[in-house]
Coordinates of C-alpha atoms in Angstrom, one line a residue:
M64 CA 45.2 90.0 -46.9
H65 CA 43.6 87.4 -49.1
L66 CA 44.8 87.6 -52.7
D67 CA 43.4 85.5 -55.5
L68 CA 45.9 85.4 -58.3
T69 CA 43.4 83.9 -60.8
F70 CA 39.9 82.6 -61.2
R71 CA 41.0 80.0 -63.7
C72 CA 40.9 76.4 -62.5
N73 CA 41.8 73.0 -63.8
L74 CA 38.7 71.6 -61.9
C75 CA 34.9 72.4 -62.1
C76 CA 33.7 71.9 -58.6
V77 CA 29.9 71.7 -58.3
H78 CA 29.8 74.2 -55.4
C79 CA 32.2 76.8 -56.7
Y80 CA 31.1 80.4 -56.3
L81 CA 33.5 81.8 -59.1
D82 CA 33.4 82.3 -62.8
H83 CA 36.5 80.6 -64.1
D84 CA 37.9 83.3 -66.5
G85 CA 41.3 84.7 -66.7
Q86 CA 40.3 88.1 -67.9
R87 CA 42.2 91.4 -66.7
E88 CA 44.4 89.4 -64.3
L89 CA 47.1 91.5 -62.7
S90 CA 50.5 91.1 -64.1
T91 CA 53.5 89.9 -62.2
R92 CA 54.8 93.6 -62.0
E93 CA 51.4 94.9 -60.7
I94 CA 51.3 92.2 -58.1
R95 CA 54.7 92.9 -56.9
D96 CA 53.9 96.7 -56.6
L97 CA 50.7 95.8 -54.8
L98 CA 52.4 93.6 -52.3
E99 CA 54.9 96.4 -51.6
D100 CA 51.9 98.8 -51.0
V101 CA 50.0 96.3 -48.8
A102 CA 53.2 95.7 -46.7
A103 CA 53.7 99.4 -46.4
A104 CA 50.1 99.7 -45.1
G105 CA 51.0 97.4 -42.3
A106 CA 49.8 94.0 -43.4
L107 CA 51.5 90.8 -42.1
F108 CA 49.5 87.8 -43.0
L109 CA 48.9 86.9 -46.7
T110 CA 46.8 84.1 -48.1
V111 CA 47.4 83.4 -51.8
S112 CA 44.6 81.6 -53.6
G113 CA 42.5 81.3 -56.6
G114 CA 41.0 79.7 -58.8
E115 CA 44.0 77.3 -58.9
V116 CA 47.1 79.2 -58.1
F117 CA 49.5 76.7 -59.8
L118 CA 48.0 77.8 -63.2
R119 CA 49.8 81.2 -62.8
K120 CA 53.3 80.7 -64.3
D121 CA 54.7 83.5 -62.1
L122 CA 53.4 81.9 -58.8
F123 CA 56.9 81.4 -57.4
A124 CA 58.0 84.9 -58.5
V125 CA 55.0 86.2 -56.5
L126 CA 55.7 84.1 -53.5
E127 CA 59.4 84.9 -53.4
H128 CA 58.6 88.6 -53.4
A129 CA 56.1 88.2 -50.6
R130 CA 58.7 86.4 -48.5
R131 CA 61.3 89.1 -49.2
L132 CA 58.7 91.5 -47.9
L133 CA 58.4 89.4 -44.7
F134 CA 54.8 88.4 -45.3
D135 CA 53.5 85.3 -43.4
V136 CA 52.3 83.3 -46.4
R137 CA 49.6 80.7 -46.7
L138 CA 48.7 79.1 -49.9
K139 CA 45.3 77.5 -51.0
T140 CA 45.3 75.0 -53.8
N141 CA 43.4 71.8 -55.0
G142 CA 46.7 70.0 -54.8
T143 CA 46.4 68.4 -58.3
L144 CA 49.2 70.3 -60.0
I145 CA 51.9 70.1 -57.3
R146 CA 55.1 68.5 -58.4
S147 CA 58.3 67.5 -56.4
S148 CA 60.1 70.7 -57.5
H149 CA 57.2 72.8 -56.3
A150 CA 57.2 71.1 -52.8
R151 CA 60.9 71.9 -52.4
R152 CA 60.5 75.5 -53.4
L153 CA 57.6 76.0 -51.0
S154 CA 59.7 74.4 -48.2
A155 CA 62.7 76.5 -49.0
L156 CA 60.5 79.6 -48.9
G157 CA 59.1 78.9 -45.5
I158 CA 55.5 79.0 -46.5
Q159 CA 53.5 78.8 -43.3
Q160 CA 50.9 76.4 -44.6
V161 CA 49.4 75.0 -47.7
Q162 CA 45.6 74.3 -47.6
V163 CA 44.2 71.5 -50.0
S164 CA 40.6 70.8 -50.5
I165 CA 39.7 67.2 -50.0
Y166 CA 35.9 66.5 -50.3
S167 CA 35.8 62.7 -49.7
H168 CA 38.2 59.8 -48.9
R169 CA 36.3 58.0 -51.6
P170 CA 37.6 58.8 -55.2
E171 CA 34.1 58.4 -56.7
V172 CA 32.7 61.0 -54.3
H173 CA 35.5 63.5 -54.5
D174 CA 35.9 63.2 -58.3
A175 CA 32.2 63.7 -58.8
I176 CA 32.3 66.9 -56.8
T177 CA 35.3 68.2 -58.8
Q178 CA 33.8 66.8 -62.0
T179 CA 37.4 65.6 -62.7
A180 CA 38.4 61.9 -62.9
G181 CA 41.6 61.1 -60.8
S182 CA 41.5 64.5 -59.0
L183 CA 41.5 62.8 -55.5
E184 CA 44.5 60.6 -56.4
R185 CA 46.5 63.7 -57.8
A186 CA 45.5 65.8 -54.8
L187 CA 46.8 63.2 -52.3
A188 CA 50.0 62.8 -54.3
G189 CA 50.5 66.5 -54.0
I190 CA 50.0 66.4 -50.3
R191 CA 52.4 63.6 -49.9
L192 CA 55.1 65.5 -51.8
L193 CA 54.5 68.6 -49.5
R194 CA 54.8 66.5 -46.3
T195 CA 57.9 64.8 -47.6
Q196 CA 59.5 68.3 -47.7
G197 CA 58.3 69.2 -44.2
V198 CA 55.6 71.7 -45.6
R199 CA 52.7 72.1 -43.1
V200 CA 49.4 71.0 -44.7
A201 CA 45.8 71.6 -43.8
V202 CA 43.1 69.4 -45.4
A203 CA 39.9 71.4 -45.9
N204 CA 36.7 69.6 -46.1
V205 CA 33.6 71.5 -47.3
L206 CA 30.5 69.5 -46.6
M207 CA 27.5 69.4 -49.0
R208 CA 24.8 66.8 -49.8
Q209 CA 27.1 64.5 -51.8
N210 CA 29.8 64.1 -49.0
A211 CA 27.8 64.8 -45.8
R212 CA 28.9 61.6 -44.0
D213 CA 32.5 61.4 -45.3
Y214 CA 34.2 63.9 -42.9
A215 CA 35.3 61.3 -40.6
G216 CA 37.0 59.3 -43.4
V217 CA 38.6 62.6 -44.6
K218 CA 39.8 63.4 -41.0
R219 CA 41.4 60.0 -40.7
L220 CA 43.1 60.4 -44.1
A221 CA 44.4 63.8 -43.0
S222 CA 45.9 62.2 -39.9
E223 CA 47.6 59.5 -42.0
L224 CA 49.1 62.1 -44.2
G225 CA 50.3 64.1 -41.2
A226 CA 48.0 66.9 -42.2
E227 CA 45.7 69.1 -40.1
F228 CA 42.0 69.0 -40.7
T229 CA 39.2 71.6 -41.0
I230 CA 35.5 71.3 -41.8
D231 CA 33.1 73.8 -43.2
P232 CA 29.3 73.0 -43.5
T233 CA 28.5 76.2 -45.4
I234 CA 28.1 76.6 -49.2
T235 CA 28.7 80.1 -50.4
P236 CA 26.3 81.8 -53.0
H237 CA 27.9 82.5 -56.3
L238 CA 29.4 86.0 -56.5
S239 CA 26.9 86.9 -59.3
R240 CA 24.3 86.5 -56.5
R241 CA 23.0 83.3 -58.1
T242 CA 21.9 81.1 -55.2
S243 CA 20.9 77.8 -56.9
I244 CA 24.2 76.2 -55.5
L245 CA 22.7 76.7 -52.1
G246 CA 20.7 73.6 -52.8
L247 CA 23.9 71.6 -52.2
N248 CA 23.7 72.6 -48.4
I249 CA 23.3 69.6 -46.2
P250 CA 19.8 69.3 -44.7
R251 CA 19.2 70.2 -41.0
A252 CA 19.1 66.5 -40.0
E253 CA 22.5 65.9 -41.4
L254 CA 23.9 69.1 -39.8
E255 CA 22.6 67.9 -36.5
V256 CA 24.7 64.7 -36.9
V257 CA 27.7 66.8 -37.7
F258 CA 27.3 69.2 -34.8
R259 CA 27.0 66.3 -32.4
D260 CA 30.0 64.3 -33.5
E261 CA 33.3 64.7 -31.7
A262 CA 35.1 63.8 -35.0
A263 CA 33.8 67.0 -36.5
V264 CA 33.5 69.6 -33.6
G265 CA 35.7 68.3 -30.8
D266 CA 34.1 68.8 -27.5
V267 CA 30.4 68.3 -28.3
A268 CA 29.1 69.6 -24.8
C269 CA 31.0 72.8 -25.1
F270 CA 30.2 73.2 -28.8
T271 CA 26.4 72.8 -28.2
A272 CA 26.2 74.7 -25.0
P273 CA 23.4 77.4 -24.9
P274 CA 24.8 81.0 -25.4
G275 CA 25.5 83.0 -22.3
P276 CA 23.9 86.4 -21.4
V277 CA 24.4 89.3 -23.9
D278 CA 26.0 92.3 -22.3
A279 CA 26.8 95.9 -23.4
S280 CA 30.4 95.0 -24.4
T281 CA 28.9 92.3 -26.8
R282 CA 26.5 94.8 -28.4
D283 CA 29.4 97.3 -28.7
G284 CA 31.6 94.8 -30.4
I285 CA 32.7 94.5 -34.0
P286 CA 30.6 91.8 -35.8
C287 CA 33.4 90.5 -38.1
S288 CA 37.0 91.2 -38.9
A289 CA 36.1 91.8 -42.6
G290 CA 37.2 95.4 -43.5
H291 CA 38.8 95.9 -40.0
T292 CA 41.7 93.6 -39.8
A293 CA 41.2 91.7 -43.1
C294 CA 40.4 92.4 -46.7
Y295 CA 40.3 90.7 -50.1
L296 CA 41.9 91.4 -53.5
S297 CA 40.5 89.9 -56.7
P298 CA 42.7 88.8 -59.6
C299 CA 41.9 92.1 -61.4
G300 CA 42.9 94.3 -58.5
E301 CA 39.4 95.0 -57.0
V302 CA 39.3 95.4 -53.2
Y303 CA 36.6 93.8 -51.1
P304 CA 36.2 93.4 -47.3
C305 CA 36.4 89.6 -47.6
V306 CA 36.4 86.9 -50.2
Q307 CA 32.8 86.1 -49.2
F308 CA 31.7 89.8 -49.1
P309 CA 31.2 91.1 -52.7
L310 CA 30.9 94.8 -51.8
R311 CA 33.4 96.5 -54.1
C312 CA 35.5 99.1 -52.2
G313 CA 38.1 100.2 -54.8
D314 CA 40.5 99.2 -57.6
V315 CA 44.2 99.2 -57.1
R316 CA 44.7 99.9 -60.8
R317 CA 43.0 103.3 -60.3
Q318 CA 44.0 104.0 -56.6
A319 CA 46.7 103.2 -54.2
F320 CA 45.8 100.4 -51.9
A321 CA 46.5 102.4 -48.8
E322 CA 44.1 105.1 -50.0
I323 CA 41.4 102.6 -50.5
W324 CA 42.0 100.9 -47.2
R325 CA 41.9 104.2 -45.3
H326 CA 39.4 106.3 -47.1
S327 CA 36.9 103.9 -49.0
P328 CA 33.2 105.0 -48.2
Q329 CA 32.3 101.4 -48.3
L330 CA 34.9 100.3 -45.8
K331 CA 34.0 103.2 -43.6
E332 CA 30.5 102.2 -43.5
I333 CA 31.5 98.7 -42.6
R334 CA 33.7 99.9 -39.8
S335 CA 30.8 102.0 -38.4
I336 CA 28.6 98.9 -37.8
R337 CA 28.5 97.5 -34.3
A338 CA 26.6 94.4 -33.1
R339 CA 24.0 96.6 -31.6
D340 CA 23.2 98.0 -35.2
L341 CA 22.2 94.5 -36.5
T342 CA 18.6 93.8 -36.9
P343 CA 17.2 91.6 -35.6
C344 CA 20.5 90.1 -34.5
S345 CA 21.1 92.7 -31.7
S346 CA 18.1 91.3 -29.8
C347 CA 19.1 87.6 -30.4
V348 CA 20.4 85.4 -27.6
H349 CA 23.1 84.1 -30.0
L350 CA 24.5 87.5 -30.7
G351 CA 27.8 86.8 -28.8
T352 CA 28.3 83.3 -30.2
C353 CA 26.8 83.3 -33.7
T354 CA 29.1 82.8 -36.6
R355 CA 27.1 85.4 -38.7
C356 CA 28.9 86.3 -41.9
P357 CA 28.2 89.9 -43.0
G358 CA 29.1 88.9 -46.6
L359 CA 26.4 86.2 -46.7
A360 CA 24.0 88.7 -45.1
Y361 CA 24.8 91.2 -47.8
L362 CA 24.3 88.6 -50.6
E363 CA 20.9 88.0 -49.0
G364 CA 20.1 91.6 -49.4
D365 CA 20.9 93.4 -46.1
L366 CA 24.4 94.5 -44.8
R367 CA 23.0 94.8 -41.4
G368 CA 20.8 91.7 -41.5
P369 CA 21.2 88.1 -40.5
S370 CA 22.6 85.3 -42.6
A371 CA 20.2 82.3 -43.0
A372 CA 23.1 79.8 -43.0
D373 CA 24.3 81.2 -39.7
C374 CA 20.8 81.5 -38.1
E375 CA 20.3 77.8 -39.0
K376 CA 23.7 76.8 -37.5
S377 CA 23.0 78.6 -34.3
L378 CA 19.6 76.8 -34.1
V379 CA 21.0 73.4 -34.8
R380 CA 24.1 73.7 -32.6
T381 CA 22.1 74.8 -29.5
G382 CA 18.5 73.9 -30.1
I383 CA 17.6 77.5 -29.3
A384 CA 15.7 79.4 -32.0
P385 CA 17.2 82.8 -33.2
A386 CA 15.5 86.1 -32.8
Q387 CA 12.2 86.5 -34.3
G388 CA 12.7 87.9 -37.9
A389 CA 15.9 86.0 -38.5
R390 CA 16.4 84.5 -41.9
S391 CA 14.4 81.5 -42.7
P392 CA 16.6 78.4 -43.6
A393 CA 14.3 78.0 -46.7
L394 CA 16.4 80.9 -48.3
R395 CA 19.3 78.5 -48.5
T396 CA 17.7 76.0 -50.9
G397 CA 17.9 77.8 -54.2
E398 CA 14.8 76.1 -55.3
G399 CA 13.4 77.1 -58.8
E400 CA 16.6 78.7 -60.0
P401 CA 18.5 77.4 -62.9
A402 CA 21.3 75.0 -62.2
Y403 CA 24.8 76.5 -62.0
S404 CA 27.4 75.3 -64.5
C405 CA 30.8 76.5 -65.2
P406 CA 33.0 76.5 -68.3
P407 CA 35.1 73.5 -69.2
P408 CA 38.2 73.1 -67.1
V409 CA 41.3 75.0 -68.3

């Protein structure tokens, strides 16, 4: 379960896919009841995120209740609001991991992406406080045009801090379906550099190896865990298959979570889809190795279709073109659309 407590944020990142309003947020009592329902439905893993989670004054009341219910809890934050007392409480609660977004080791680049002066310095201070208390930290580095060559520096910084490191070269469309922010995706030439750099992908030979043969078991497989073993809850209680999959499946203010999870027509449709049902993906050599995101495909207009970003990643990674009819990478540019801007930071 991925639960966003709020869409409010104290930063205004240029690539953010959310509207930063705090309307209709679930109350503390509603969240506690929800967590009990989710636990009873059989969930174990809980990711708590936002927006910026530390803007919720009841964050620790929520986390404490989640731990009483024996959830394995991970937290996502921009790190800028973490104080010593927060780090101590997170350590005492046994939070599995805190993920902090760092866009560059260079303050002028990171702060330009967050549009907030001093944000890198404050985020790093937050990470240090967490590590001092023994909290496991993962530094998440989303790549875009502004920071395309900074991942090695961020990885070194994470190592110096005693943190893990993850990299993601995909920009997600705005949940309102505005695609202008896709223009921030790094160009193909830059993506090729990333995919052939050990600092980014590890074993390059393995990562760039051509896909193996596609067999019947692959075609009969489930394309993604979204809606199967994972789902997303918005701050106002709406249920979706995944945070990147804006197909509304229900509302916990109107219906019990277990009823939505078991009987939602939208979730039933998603669960009915197998790899063989994807067009043209089912005939693609990359079917068994592609990172196709059904949420991105849905945002492009076809629940059973390909995702342009993932078609391009398969091509760049292996040098082998996707199936004929796969999404054109040109769909990722957002050219001709108005620039995205968010409200002033909270």
